[in-house]
XYZ file of C-alpha atoms in Angstrom:
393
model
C -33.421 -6.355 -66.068
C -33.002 -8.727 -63.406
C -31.040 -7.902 -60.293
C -29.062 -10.360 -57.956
C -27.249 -9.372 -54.796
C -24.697 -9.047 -53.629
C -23.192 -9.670 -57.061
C -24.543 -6.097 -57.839
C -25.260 -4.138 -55.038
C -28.646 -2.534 -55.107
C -28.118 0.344 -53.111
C -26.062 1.671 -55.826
C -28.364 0.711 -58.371
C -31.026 3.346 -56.620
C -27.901 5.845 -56.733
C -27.457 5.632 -60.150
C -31.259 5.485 -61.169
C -31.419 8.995 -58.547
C -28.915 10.901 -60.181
C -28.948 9.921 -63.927
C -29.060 12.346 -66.810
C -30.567 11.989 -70.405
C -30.085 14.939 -72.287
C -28.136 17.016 -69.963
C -30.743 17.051 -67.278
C -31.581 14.843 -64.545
C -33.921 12.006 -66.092
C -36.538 11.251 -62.919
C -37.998 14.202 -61.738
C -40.154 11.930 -58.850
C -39.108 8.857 -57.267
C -41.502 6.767 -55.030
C -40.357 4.197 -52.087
C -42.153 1.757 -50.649
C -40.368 -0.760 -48.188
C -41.355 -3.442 -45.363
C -38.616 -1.823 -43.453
C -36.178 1.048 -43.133
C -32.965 1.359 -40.743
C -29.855 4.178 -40.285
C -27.843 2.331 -42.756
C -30.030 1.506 -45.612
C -31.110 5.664 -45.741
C -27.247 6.462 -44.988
C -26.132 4.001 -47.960
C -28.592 6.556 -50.661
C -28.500 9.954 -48.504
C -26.248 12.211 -50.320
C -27.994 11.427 -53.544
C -31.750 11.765 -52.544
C -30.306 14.761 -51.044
C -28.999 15.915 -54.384
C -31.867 14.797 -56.274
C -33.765 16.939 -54.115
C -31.933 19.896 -54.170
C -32.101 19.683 -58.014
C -35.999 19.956 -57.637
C -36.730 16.299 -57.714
C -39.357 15.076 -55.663
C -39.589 11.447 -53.519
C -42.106 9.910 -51.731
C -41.395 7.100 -48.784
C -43.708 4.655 -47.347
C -42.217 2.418 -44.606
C -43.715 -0.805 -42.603
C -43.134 -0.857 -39.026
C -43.953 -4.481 -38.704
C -41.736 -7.163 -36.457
C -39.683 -4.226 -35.129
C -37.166 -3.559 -37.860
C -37.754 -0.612 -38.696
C -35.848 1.874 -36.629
C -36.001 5.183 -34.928
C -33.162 6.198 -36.395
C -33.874 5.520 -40.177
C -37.076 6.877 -39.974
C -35.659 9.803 -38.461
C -32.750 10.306 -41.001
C -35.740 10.337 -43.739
C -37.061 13.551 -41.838
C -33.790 15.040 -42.200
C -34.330 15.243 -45.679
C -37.763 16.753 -45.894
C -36.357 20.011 -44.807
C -36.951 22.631 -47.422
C -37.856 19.840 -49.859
C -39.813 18.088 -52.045
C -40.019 15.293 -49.840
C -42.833 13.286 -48.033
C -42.367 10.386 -45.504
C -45.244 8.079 -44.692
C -46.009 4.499 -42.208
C -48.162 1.825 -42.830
C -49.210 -0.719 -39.496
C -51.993 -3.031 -39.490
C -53.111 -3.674 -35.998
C -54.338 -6.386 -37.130
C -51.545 -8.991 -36.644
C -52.915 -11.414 -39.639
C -51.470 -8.479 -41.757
C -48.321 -7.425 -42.451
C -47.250 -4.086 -45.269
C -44.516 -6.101 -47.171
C -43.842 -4.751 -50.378
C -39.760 -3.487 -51.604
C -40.901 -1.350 -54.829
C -39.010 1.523 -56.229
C -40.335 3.432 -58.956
C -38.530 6.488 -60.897
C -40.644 8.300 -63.483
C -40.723 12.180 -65.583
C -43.620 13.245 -67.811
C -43.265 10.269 -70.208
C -41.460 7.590 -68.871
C -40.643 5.541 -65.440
C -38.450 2.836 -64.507
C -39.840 0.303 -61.288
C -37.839 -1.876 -59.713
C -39.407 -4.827 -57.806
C -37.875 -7.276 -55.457
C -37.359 -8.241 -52.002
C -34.893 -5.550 -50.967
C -35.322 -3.337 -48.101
C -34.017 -0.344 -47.304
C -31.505 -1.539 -44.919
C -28.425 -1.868 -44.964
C -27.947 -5.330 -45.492
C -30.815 -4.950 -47.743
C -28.960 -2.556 -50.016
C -25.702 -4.066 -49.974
C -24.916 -7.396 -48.142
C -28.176 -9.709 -48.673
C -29.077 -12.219 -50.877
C -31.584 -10.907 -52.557
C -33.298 -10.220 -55.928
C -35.042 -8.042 -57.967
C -36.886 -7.393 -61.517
C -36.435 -4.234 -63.348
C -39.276 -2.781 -65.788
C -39.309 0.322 -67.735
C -42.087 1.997 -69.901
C -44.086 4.740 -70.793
C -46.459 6.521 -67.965
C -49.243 4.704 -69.910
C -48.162 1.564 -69.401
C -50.869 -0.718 -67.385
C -47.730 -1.987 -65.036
C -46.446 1.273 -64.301
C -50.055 2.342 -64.160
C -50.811 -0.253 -61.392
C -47.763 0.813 -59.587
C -48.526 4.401 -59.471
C -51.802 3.776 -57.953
C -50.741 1.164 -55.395
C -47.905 3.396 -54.322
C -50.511 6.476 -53.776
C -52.798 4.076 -52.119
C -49.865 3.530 -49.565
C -49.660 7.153 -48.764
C -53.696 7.931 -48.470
C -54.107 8.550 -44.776
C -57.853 10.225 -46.003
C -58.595 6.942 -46.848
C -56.996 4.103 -44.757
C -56.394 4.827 -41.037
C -53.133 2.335 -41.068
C -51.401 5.123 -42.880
C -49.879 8.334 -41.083
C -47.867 11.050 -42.335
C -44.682 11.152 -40.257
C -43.455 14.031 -38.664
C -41.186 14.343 -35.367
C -43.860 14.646 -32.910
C -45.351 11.670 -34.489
C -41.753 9.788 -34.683
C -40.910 10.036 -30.827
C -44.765 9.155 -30.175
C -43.871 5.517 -31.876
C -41.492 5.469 -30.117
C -42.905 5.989 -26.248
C -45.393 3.101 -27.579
C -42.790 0.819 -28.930
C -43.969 0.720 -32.567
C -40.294 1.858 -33.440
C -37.085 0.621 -31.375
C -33.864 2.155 -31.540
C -30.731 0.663 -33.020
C -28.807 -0.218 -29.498
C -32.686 -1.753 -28.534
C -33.264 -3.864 -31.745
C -29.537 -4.919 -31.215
C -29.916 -5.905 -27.920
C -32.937 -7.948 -28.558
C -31.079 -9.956 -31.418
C -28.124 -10.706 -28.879
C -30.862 -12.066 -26.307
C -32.478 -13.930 -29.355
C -29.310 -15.621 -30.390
C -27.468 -16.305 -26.473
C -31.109 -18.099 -26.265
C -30.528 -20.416 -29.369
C -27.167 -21.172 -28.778
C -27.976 -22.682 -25.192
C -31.119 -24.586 -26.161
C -29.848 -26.122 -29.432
C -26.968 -26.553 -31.931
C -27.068 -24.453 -35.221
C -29.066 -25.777 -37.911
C -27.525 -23.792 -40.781
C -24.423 -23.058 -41.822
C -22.280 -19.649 -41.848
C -21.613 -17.191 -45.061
C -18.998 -15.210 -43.506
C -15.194 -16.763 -44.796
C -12.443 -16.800 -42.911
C -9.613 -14.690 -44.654
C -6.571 -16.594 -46.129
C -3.067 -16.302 -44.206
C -1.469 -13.689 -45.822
C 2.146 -14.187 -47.698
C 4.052 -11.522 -49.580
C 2.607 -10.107 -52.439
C 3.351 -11.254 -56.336
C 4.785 -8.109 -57.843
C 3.661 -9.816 -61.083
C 0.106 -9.203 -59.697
C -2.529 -7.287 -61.922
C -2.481 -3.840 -60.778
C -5.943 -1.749 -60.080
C -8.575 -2.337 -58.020
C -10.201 -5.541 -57.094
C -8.942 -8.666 -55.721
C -7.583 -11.631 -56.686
C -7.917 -13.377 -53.124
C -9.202 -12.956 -50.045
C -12.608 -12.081 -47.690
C -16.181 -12.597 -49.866
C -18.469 -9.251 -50.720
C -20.058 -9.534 -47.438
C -17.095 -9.283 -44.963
C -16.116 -5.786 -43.900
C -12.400 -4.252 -42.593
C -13.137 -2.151 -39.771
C -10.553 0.563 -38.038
C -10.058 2.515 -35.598
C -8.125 5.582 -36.677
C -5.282 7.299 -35.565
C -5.488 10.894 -37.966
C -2.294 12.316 -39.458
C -1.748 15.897 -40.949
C -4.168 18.194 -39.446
C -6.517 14.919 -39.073
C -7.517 14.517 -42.712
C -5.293 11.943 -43.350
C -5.609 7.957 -42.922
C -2.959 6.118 -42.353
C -3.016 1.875 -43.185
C -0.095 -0.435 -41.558
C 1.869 -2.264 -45.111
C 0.715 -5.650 -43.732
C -2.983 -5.006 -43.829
C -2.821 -3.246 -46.775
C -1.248 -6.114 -48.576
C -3.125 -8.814 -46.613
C -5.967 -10.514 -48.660
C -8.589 -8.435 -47.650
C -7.375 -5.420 -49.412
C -5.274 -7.196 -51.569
C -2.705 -4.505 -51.921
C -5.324 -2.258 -53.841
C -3.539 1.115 -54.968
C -7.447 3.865 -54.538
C -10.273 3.226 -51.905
C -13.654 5.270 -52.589
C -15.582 7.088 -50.789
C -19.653 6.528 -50.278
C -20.273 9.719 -51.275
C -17.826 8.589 -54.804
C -14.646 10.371 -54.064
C -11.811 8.394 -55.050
C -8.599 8.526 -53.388
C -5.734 7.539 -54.245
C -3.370 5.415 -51.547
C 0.109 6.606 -50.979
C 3.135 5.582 -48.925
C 5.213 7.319 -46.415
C 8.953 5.895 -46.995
C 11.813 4.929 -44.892
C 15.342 3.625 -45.707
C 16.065 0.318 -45.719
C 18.443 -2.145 -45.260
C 21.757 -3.224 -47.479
C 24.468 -1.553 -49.223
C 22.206 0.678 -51.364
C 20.054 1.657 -48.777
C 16.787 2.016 -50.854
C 14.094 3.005 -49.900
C 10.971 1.272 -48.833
C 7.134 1.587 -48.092
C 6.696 2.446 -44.631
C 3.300 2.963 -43.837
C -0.278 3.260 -46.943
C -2.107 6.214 -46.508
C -5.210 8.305 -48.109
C -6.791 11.700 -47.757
C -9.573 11.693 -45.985
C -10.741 15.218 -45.365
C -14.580 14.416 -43.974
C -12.520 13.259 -41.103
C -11.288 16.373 -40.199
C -13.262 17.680 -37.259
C -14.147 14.221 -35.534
C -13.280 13.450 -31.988
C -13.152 9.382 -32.397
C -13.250 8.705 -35.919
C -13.497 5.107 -36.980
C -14.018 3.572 -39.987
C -15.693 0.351 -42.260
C -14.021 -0.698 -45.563
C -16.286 -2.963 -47.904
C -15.904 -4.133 -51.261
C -18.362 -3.624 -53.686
C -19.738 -4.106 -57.473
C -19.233 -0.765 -59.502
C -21.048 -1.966 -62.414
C -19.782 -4.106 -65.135
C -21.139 -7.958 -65.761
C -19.732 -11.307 -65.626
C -15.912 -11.995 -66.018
C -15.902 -8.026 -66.407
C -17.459 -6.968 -63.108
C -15.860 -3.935 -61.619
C -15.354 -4.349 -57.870
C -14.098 -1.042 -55.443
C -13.318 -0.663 -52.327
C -15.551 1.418 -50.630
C -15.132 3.618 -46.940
C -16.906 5.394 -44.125
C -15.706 6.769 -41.589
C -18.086 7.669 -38.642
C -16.989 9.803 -35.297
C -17.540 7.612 -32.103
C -17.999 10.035 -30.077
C -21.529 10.973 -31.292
C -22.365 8.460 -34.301
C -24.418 5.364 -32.989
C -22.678 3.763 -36.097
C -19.529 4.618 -34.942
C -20.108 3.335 -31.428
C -20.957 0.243 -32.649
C -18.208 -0.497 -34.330
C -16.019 1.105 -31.986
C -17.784 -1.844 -29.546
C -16.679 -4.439 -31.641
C -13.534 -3.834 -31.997
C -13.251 -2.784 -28.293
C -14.709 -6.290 -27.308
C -12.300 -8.158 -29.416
C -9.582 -6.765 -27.780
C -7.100 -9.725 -25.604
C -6.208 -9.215 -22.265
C -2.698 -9.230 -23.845
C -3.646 -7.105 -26.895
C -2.605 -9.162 -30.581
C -0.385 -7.095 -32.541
C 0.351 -9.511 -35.229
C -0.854 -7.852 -37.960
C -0.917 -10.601 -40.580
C -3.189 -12.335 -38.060
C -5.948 -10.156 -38.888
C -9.092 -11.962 -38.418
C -12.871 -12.019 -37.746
C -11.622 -13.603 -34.232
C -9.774 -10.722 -32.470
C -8.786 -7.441 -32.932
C -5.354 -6.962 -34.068
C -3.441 -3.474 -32.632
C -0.753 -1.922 -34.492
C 1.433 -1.590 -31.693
C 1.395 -2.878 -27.809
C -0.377 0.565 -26.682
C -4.041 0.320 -27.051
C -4.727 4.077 -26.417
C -1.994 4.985 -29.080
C -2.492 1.752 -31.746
C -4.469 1.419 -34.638
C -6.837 -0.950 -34.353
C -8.376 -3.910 -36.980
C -10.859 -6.290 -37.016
C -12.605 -8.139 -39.992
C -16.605 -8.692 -39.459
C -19.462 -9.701 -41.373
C -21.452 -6.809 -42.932
């Protein structure tokens, strides 16, 4: 099996390899990691089903690099989340020796019999999992395989602190100690540096490399003869997101979408949005009467259920399309959401931030201008609008 991203996104592939089933029961009953690097997103984008591997009495073992400064505090500390009344170990690897660096992206499921490893160049990040251009080769076999052998003892090897000083078990004394020393930055810290990195470039030289993010088309009305069900038929590539700021309806569990940006090439009119933890939900409309002598009526205003919103100060949220499985002309593409509370998720401050920052002096609320450029406001009140912005995942 050979694995290409973004056309299939392999944070889902680990999903589905975590929670499948052969003869009513789950088929892995360990899974082993071992990445370069490890951030908030890439553990967020496979948390709720390591978590519910776990819970089913699976077991999972994580090494993670800490080289170049990309892994972060936060993704190391979401993996200690998980170890809490689990099967569940979390290990680093750092070479002080700056010749060397841990590099290796394998993923190997196995029971009593049988394993499937997964080899590539993905990390678990969130780009890594999702956005990236990357690839990756897919093996399976029997336990007594010499490949799976191989990778069974290279992955313990990677988790032998009796034997190799550059390994230590991680714990949360250990975490904020990397910390204080600056073997582990934080998100805001890692982000900061990149801003610095690239406000340096751009004054000493012009680009040398091109741009993947695409600008959306101009939106027009939609074809009514259009293929209903999800996907697209125009619009923003796999690795441009929709993000929102949300203004909760009915008792806050409910997310409500202005017509134009629904039906705007980005989501492409799409009638069910899903969930990262897989629930699907359906869009609906709120109506009003309109114009003529048989005063029908008319879409108002797209919404969807939403009830992991329910208790959150500041929600926002992140739309993204992604593959569902499927192959070639027959690939099965869903749009997928999050939606994080400002007000204490770093993830949600961040994008709260950008859509903040791309706010005018004299806010845009010309919805079927919805762009990567600006943020667009559903009405002229900032504290009262809903607020949109595209951006590159």
């Amino acid at each position: 099996m050979f694995i290409v991203q973004p056309e299939h996104g392999f944070g889902h592939i680990i999903c589905n390899e975590l929670l499948s089933e052969q003869s009513g029961q789950r088929r892995w009953q360990t899974v082993e990691f071992a990445v370069a690097w490890s951030n908030n997103a890439g553990v967020d984008r496979i948390f709720d089903s390591v978590r519910k591997f776990l819970s089913e009495g699976g077991s999972v073992r994580v090494t993670a690099g800490l080289d170049f400064g990309r892994t972060t505090y936060e993704g190391l500390g979401k993996l200690l989340t998980l170890e809490h009344e689990a099967d569940m170990t979390t290990h680093v690897f750092f070479d002080e020796n700056p010749a060397c660096t841990f590099h290796p992206k394998v993923f190997l499921f196995k029971n009593d019999s049988e394993a499937c490893l997964l080899v590539g160049s993905n990390n678990m990040t969130g780009a890594g999992f999702e956005s990236n251009v990357e690839a990756a080769l897919g093996f399976s076999g029997s336990l007594e395989d010499e490949t799976v052998r191989n990778a069974c003892q290279a992955l313990a090897a990677w988790r032998d602190t009796g034997s190799d000083s550059r390994i230590r078990r991680l714990t949360r004394d250990f975490l904020e100690q990397l910390k204080d020393c600056q073997y582990v930055l934080t998100e805001e810290e890692i982000r900061k540096r990149r801003r610095s990195e690239e406000e340096l470039r751009a004054a000493t030289a012009l680009p040398l490399f091109g741009r993947s993010s695409i600008r959306p088309l101009r939106p027009g009305r939609r074809n009514n003869k259009q293929k209903k069900g999800v996907g697209r038929t125009t619009g923003s590539a796999l690795g441009e997101v929709l993000l929102m700021r949300l203004r909760p309806r009915r008792n806050g569990n409910q997310v409500q979408i202005s017509m134009k940006i629904l039906e705007a090439s980005f989501m492409n009119g799409v009638e069910e949005v899903v969930s990262v933890d897989g629930a699907v939900r359906r869009i609906g409309y709120n109506m009003t009467k309109g114009r003529g002598v048989r005063n029908t009526a008319v879409r108002n205003t797209a919404r969807f259920e939403a009830p992991e919103m329910r208790d959150m100060i500041n929600p926002v949220a992140r739309f993204q399309w992604v593959n569902a499985g499927g192959s070639g002309q027959k690939l099965n593409r869903i749009l997928q959401y999050e939606i994080f509370d400002a007000e204490s998720d770093i993830e949600g401050q961040t994008i709260l931030t950008k859509l903040w920052n791309g706010i005018a002096d004299h806010p845009l609320t010309k919805l079927e201008e919805l762009s990567q450029e600006e943020t667009v406001l559903s009405i002229g009140n900032r504290d009262s609008a809903q607020w949109y912005r595209l951006d590159s995942a």
